[in-house]
PDB file of C-alpha atoms in Angstrom:
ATOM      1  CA  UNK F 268      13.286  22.754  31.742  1.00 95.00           C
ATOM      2  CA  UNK F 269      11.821  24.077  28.676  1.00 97.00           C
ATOM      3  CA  UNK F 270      14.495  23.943  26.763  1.00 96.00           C
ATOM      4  CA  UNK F 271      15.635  20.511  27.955  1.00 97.00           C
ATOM      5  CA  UNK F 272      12.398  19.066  27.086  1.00 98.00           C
ATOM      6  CA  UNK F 273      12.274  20.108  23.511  1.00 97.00           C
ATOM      7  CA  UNK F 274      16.300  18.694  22.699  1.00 96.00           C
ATOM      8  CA  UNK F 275      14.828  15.637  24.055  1.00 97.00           C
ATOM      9  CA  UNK F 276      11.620  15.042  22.432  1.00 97.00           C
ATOM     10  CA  UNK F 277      13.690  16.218  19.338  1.00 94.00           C
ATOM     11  CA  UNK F 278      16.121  13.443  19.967  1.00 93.00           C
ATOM     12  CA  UNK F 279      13.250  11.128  19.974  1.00 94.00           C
ATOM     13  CA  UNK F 280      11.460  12.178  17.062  1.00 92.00           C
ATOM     14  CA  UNK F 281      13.886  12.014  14.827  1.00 89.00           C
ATOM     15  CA  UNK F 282      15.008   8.644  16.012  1.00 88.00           C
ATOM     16  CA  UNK F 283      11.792   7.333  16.460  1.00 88.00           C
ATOM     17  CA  UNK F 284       9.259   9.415  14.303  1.00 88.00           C
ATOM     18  CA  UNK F 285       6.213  12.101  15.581  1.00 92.00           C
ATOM     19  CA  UNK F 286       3.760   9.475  15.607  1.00 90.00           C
ATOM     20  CA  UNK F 287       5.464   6.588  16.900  1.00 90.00           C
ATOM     21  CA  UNK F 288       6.585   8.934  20.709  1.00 94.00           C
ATOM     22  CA  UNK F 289       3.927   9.730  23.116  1.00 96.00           C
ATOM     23  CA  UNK F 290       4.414  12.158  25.778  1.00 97.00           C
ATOM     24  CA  UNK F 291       4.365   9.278  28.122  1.00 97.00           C
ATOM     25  CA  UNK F 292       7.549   8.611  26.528  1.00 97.00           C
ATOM     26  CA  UNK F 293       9.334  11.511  26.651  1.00 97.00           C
ATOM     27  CA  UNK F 294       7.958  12.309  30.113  1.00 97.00           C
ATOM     28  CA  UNK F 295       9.511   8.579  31.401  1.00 97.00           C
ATOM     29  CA  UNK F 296      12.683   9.317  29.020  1.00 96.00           C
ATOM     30  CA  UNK F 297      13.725  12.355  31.220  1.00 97.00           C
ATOM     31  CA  UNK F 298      12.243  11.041  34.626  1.00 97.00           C
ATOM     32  CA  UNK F 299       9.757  14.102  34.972  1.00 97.00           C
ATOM     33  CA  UNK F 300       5.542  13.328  35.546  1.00 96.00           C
ATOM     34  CA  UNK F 301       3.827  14.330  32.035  1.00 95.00           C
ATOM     35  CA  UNK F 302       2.361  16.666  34.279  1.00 95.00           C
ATOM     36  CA  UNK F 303       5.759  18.766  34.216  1.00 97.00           C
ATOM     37  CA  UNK F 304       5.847  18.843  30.733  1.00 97.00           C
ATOM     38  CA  UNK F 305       2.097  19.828  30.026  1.00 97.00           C
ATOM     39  CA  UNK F 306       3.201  22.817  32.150  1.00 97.00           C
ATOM     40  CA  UNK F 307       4.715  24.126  29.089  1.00 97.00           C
ATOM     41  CA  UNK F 308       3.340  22.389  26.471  1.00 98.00           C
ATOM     42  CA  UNK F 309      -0.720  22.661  25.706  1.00 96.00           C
ATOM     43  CA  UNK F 310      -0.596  19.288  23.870  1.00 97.00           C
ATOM     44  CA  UNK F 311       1.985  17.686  21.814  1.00 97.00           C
ATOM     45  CA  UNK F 312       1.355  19.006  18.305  1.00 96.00           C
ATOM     46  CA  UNK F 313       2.422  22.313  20.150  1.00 97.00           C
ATOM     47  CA  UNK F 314       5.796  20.708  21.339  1.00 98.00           C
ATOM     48  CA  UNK F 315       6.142  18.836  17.830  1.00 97.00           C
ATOM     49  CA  UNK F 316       5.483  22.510  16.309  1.00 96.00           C
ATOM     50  CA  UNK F 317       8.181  23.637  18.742  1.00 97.00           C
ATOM     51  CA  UNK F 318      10.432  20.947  17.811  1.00 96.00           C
ATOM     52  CA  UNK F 319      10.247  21.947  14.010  1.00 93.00           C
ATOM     53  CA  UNK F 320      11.553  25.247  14.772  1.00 93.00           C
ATOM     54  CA  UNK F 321      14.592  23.916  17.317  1.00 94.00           C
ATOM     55  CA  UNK F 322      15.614  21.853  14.257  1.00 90.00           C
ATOM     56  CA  UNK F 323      14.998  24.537  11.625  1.00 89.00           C
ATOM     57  CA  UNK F 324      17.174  27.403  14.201  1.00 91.00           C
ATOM     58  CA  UNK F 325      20.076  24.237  14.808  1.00 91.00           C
ATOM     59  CA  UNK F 326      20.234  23.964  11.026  1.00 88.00           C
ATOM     60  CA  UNK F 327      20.469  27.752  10.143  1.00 89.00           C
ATOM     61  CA  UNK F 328      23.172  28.314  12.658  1.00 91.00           C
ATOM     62  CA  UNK F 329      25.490  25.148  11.632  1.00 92.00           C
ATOM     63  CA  UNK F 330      25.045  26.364   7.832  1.00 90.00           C
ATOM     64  CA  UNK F 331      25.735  30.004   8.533  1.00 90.00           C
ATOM     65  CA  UNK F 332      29.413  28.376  10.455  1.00 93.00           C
ATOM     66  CA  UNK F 333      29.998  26.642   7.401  1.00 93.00           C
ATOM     67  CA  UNK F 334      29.448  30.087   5.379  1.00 90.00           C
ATOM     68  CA  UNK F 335      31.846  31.532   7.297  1.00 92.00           C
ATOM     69  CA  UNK F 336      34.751  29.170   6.700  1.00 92.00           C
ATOM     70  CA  UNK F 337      36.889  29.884   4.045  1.00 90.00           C
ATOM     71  CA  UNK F 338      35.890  27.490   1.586  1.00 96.00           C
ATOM     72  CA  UNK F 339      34.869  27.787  -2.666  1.00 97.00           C
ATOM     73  CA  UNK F 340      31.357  27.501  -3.120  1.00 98.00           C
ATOM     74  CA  UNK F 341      31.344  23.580  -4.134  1.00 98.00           C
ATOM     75  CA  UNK F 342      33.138  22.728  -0.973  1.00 97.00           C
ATOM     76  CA  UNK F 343      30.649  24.861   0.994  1.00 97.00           C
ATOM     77  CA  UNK F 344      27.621  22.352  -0.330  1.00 96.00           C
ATOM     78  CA  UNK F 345      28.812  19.734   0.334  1.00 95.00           C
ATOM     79  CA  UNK F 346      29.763  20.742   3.840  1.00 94.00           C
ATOM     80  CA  UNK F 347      25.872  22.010   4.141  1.00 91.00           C
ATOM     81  CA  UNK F 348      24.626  18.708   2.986  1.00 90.00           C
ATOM     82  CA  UNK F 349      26.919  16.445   5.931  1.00 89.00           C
ATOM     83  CA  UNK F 350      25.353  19.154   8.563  1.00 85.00           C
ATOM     84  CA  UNK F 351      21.876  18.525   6.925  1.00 82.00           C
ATOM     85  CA  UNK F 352      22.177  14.986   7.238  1.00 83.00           C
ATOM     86  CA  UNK F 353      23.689  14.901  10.254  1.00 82.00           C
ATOM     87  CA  UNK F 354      21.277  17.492  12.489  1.00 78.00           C
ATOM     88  CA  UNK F 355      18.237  15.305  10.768  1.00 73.00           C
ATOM     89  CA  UNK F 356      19.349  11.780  11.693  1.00 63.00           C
ATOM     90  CA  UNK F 357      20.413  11.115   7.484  1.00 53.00           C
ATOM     91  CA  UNK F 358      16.748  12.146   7.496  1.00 55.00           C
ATOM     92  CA  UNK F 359      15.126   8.717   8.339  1.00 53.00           C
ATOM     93  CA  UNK F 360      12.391   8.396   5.905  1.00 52.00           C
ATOM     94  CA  UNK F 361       9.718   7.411   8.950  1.00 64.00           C
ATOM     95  CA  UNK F 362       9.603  10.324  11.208  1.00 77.00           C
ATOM     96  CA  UNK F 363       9.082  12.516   7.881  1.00 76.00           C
ATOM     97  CA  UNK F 364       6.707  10.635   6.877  1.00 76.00           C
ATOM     98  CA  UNK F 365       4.501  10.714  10.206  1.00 84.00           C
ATOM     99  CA  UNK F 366       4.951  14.499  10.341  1.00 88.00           C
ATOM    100  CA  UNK F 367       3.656  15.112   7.428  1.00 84.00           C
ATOM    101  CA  UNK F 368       0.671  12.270   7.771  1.00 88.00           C
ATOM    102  CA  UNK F 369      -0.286  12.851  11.315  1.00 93.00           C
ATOM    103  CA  UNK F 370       0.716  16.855  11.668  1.00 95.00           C
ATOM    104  CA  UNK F 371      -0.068  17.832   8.610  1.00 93.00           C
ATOM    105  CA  UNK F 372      -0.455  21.879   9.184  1.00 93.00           C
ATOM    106  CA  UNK F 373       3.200  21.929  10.871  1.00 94.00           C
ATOM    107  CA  UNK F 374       5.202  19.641   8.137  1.00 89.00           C
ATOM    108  CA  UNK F 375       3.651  22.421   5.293  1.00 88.00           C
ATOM    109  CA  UNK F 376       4.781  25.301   7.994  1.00 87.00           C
ATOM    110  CA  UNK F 377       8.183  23.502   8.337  1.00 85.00           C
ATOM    111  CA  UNK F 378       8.332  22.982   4.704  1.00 82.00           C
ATOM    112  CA  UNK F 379       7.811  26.383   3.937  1.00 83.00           C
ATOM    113  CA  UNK F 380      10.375  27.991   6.705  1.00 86.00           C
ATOM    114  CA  UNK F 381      12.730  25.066   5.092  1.00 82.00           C
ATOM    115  CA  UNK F 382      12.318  26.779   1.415  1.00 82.00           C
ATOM    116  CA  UNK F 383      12.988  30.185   2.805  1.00 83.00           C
ATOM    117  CA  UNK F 384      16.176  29.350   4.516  1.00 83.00           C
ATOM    118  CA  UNK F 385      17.536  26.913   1.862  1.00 84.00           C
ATOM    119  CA  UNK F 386      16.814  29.318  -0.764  1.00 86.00           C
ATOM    120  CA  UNK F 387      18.538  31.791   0.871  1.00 89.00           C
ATOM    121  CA  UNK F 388      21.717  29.796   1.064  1.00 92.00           C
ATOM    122  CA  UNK F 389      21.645  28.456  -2.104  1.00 95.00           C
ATOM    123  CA  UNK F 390      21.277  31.736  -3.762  1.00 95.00           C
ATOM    124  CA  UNK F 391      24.291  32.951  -1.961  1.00 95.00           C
ATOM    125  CA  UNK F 392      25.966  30.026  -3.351  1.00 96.00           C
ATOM    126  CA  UNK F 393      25.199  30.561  -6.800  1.00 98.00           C
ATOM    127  CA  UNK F 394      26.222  33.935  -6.622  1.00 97.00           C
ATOM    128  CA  UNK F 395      29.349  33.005  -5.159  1.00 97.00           C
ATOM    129  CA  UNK F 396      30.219  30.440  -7.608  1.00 98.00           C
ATOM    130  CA  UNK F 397      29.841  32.705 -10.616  1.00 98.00           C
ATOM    131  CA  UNK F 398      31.555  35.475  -9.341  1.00 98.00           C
ATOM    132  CA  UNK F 399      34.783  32.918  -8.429  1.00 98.00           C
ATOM    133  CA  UNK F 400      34.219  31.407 -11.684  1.00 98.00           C
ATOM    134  CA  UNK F 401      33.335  28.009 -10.578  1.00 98.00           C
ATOM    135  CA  UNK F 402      29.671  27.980 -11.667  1.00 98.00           C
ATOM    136  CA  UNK F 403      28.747  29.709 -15.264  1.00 98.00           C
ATOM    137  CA  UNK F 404      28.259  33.627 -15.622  1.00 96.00           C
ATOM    138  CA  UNK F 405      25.024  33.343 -17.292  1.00 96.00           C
ATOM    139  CA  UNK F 406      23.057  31.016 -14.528  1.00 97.00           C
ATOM    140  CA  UNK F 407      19.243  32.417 -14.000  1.00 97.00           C
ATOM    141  CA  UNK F 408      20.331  32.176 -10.013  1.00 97.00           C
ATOM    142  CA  UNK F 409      16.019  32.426  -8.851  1.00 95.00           C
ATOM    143  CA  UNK F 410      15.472  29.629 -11.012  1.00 96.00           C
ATOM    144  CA  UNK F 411      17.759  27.230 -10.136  1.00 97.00           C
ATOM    145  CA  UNK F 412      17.786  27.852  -6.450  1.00 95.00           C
ATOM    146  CA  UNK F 413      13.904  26.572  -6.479  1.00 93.00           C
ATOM    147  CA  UNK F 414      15.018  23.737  -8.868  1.00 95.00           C
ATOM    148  CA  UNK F 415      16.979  22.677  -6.408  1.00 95.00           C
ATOM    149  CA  UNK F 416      14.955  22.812  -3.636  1.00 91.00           C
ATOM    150  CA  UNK F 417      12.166  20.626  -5.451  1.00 91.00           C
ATOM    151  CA  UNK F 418      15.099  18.553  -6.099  1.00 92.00           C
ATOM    152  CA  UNK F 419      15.850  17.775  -2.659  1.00 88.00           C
ATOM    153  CA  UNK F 420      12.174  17.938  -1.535  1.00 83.00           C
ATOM    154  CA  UNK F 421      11.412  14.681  -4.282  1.00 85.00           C
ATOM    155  CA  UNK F 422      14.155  12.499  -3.021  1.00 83.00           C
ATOM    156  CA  UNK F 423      11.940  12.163  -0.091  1.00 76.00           C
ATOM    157  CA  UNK F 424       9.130  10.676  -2.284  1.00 76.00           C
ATOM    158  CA  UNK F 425       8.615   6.873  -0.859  1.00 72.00           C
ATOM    159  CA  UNK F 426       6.619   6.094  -4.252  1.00 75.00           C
ATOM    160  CA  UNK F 427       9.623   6.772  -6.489  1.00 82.00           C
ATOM    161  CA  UNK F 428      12.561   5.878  -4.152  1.00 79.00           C
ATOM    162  CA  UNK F 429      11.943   3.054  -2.283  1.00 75.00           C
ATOM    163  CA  UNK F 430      13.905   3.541   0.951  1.00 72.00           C
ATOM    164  CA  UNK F 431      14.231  -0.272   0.720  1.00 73.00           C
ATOM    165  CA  UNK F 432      16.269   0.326  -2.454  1.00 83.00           C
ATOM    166  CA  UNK F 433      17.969   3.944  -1.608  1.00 85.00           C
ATOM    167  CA  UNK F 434      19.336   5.319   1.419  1.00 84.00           C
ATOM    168  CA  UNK F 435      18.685   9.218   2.175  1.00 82.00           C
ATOM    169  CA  UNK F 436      22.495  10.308   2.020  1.00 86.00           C
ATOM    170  CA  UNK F 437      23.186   8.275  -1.171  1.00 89.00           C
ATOM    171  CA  UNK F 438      20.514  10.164  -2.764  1.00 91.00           C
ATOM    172  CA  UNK F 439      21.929  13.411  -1.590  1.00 91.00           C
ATOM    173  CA  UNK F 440      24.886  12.341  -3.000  1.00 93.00           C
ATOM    174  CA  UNK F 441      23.855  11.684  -6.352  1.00 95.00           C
ATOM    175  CA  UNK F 442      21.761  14.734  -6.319  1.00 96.00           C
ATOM    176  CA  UNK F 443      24.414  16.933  -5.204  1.00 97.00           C
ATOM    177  CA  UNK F 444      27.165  16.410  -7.774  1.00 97.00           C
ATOM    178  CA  UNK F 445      23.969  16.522 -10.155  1.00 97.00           C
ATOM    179  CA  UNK F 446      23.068  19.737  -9.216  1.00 98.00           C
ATOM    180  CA  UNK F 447      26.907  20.803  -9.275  1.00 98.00           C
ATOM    181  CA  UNK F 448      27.717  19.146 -12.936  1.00 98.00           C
ATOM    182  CA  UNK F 449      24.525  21.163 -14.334  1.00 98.00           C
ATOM    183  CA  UNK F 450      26.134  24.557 -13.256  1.00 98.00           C
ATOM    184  CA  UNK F 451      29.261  24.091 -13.370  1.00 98.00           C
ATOM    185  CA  UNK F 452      32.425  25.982 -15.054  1.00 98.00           C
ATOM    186  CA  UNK F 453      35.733  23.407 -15.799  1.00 98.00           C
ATOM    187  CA  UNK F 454      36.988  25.197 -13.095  1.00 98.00           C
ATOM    188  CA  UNK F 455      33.950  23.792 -11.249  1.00 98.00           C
ATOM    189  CA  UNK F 456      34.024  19.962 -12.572  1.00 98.00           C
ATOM    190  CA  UNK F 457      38.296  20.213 -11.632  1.00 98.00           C
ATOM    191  CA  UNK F 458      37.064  21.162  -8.368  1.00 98.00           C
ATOM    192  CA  UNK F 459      33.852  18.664  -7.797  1.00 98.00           C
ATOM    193  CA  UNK F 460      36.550  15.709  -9.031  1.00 97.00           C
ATOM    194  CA  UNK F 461      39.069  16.736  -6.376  1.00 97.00           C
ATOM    195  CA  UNK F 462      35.804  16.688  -3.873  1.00 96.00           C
ATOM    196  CA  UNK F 463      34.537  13.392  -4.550  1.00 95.00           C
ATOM    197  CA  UNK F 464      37.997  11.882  -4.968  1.00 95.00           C
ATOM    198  CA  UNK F 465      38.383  12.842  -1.028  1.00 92.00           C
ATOM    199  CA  UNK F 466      34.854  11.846  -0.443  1.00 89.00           C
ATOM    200  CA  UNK F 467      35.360   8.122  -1.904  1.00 87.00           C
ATOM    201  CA  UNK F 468      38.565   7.759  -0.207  1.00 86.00           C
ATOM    202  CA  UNK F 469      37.145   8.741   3.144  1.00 79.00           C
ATOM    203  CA  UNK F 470      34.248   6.096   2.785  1.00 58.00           C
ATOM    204  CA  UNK F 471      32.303   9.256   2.987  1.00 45.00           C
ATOM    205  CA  UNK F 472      29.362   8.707   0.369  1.00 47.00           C
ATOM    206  CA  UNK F 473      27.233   6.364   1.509  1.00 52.00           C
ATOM    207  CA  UNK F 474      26.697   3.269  -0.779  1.00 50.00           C
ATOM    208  CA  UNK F 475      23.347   2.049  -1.873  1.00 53.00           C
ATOM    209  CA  UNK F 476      21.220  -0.533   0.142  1.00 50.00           C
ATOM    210  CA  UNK F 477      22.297  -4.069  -0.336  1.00 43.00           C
ATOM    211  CA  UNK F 478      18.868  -4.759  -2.423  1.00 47.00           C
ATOM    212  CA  UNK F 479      19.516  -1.779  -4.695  1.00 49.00           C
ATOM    213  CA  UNK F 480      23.164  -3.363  -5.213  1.00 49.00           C
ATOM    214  CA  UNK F 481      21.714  -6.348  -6.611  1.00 47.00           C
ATOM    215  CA  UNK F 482      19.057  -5.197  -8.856  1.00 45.00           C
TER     216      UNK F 482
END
């Protein structure tokens, strides 16, 4: 039942946002008394705080599939970013936003665990790339793994993208191939054209709100 709670309650954050779902809500959402669930919960910053981590583990496991599949390094990030945005809702900018107003000490925990893991992948990325010869040979790899991080972590920042004017997975988009152009080898750029060629054909990158399309 545990485990059944938290998927749900997760569900509803994301969808929703911390704040915004009570434990009244989740306890009616599954048709259990919110005496069932304060059986294994002491409050509901401790099942928010468990939440974190069920999203966090989710994430870790989907990227570490994707690092498994045979795929070049610029293929692999852009498979990481669709599970990112997928497993996070195309990170709603809301829910972030009441985590890290109303549960302040577990969005800076969450933040933190976030860094570790990304960092980890992205390093392994880098690496990767310049030993294939898609990203330069001469790349300081710590560097640019925490560039990118604090590249990712700013899209979220309301006061310089308006989510009226940007959606999350445009952003990530633009980011991405950013990130990639900055690092990468002509082998690289080849490769990132083939990528977005796909992408664009698909309908896969997500276009800009309608009020950033008319500015």
């Amino acid at each position: 039942m545990k485990e059944q709670i938290i998927e749900k309650a997760t569900e509803m954050f994301l969808n929703i946002g911390f704040k915004s779902v009570t434990m009244d809500d989740i306890s009616a959402e599954m048709g259990i008394s919110k005496k069932t669930v304060y059986q294994f919960f002491r409050n509901k910053s401790d099942l928010v705080g468990h939440c974190c981590k069920h999203i966090l583990n989710i994430i870790a496991k989907d990227i570490e599939e994707v690092e498994s599949w045979t795929l070049n390094p610029i293929e692999e990030m852009y498979e990481a970013r669709k599970v990112l945005l997928r497993r996070l809702k195309n990170e709603k900018t809301s829910p972030v936003y009441q985590l890290q107003k109303y549960y302040p000490k577990i969005f800076e925990s969450l933040r933190k665990e976030r860094f570790d893991m990304m960092d980890g992948c992205v390093v392994n990325n880098l690496k990767k790339g310049m030993e294939q010869g898609y990203y330069r040979d001469n790349l300081d790899v710590e560097v640019i793994s925490k560039i990118y991080h604090n590249g990712v972590t700013g899209l979220k920042e309301k006061d310089m993208f308006w989510p009226q004017h940007y959606t999350v997975p445009y952003l990530m988009n633009v980011f991405l191939e950013y990130h990639v152009r900055a690092i990468a080898t002509p082998k690289g750029i080849d490769t990132l054209n083939e990528i977005l060629v796909k992408e664009r054909n698909k309908s896969a990158i997500p276009p800009q709100t309608k009020e950033e399309n008319g500015r």
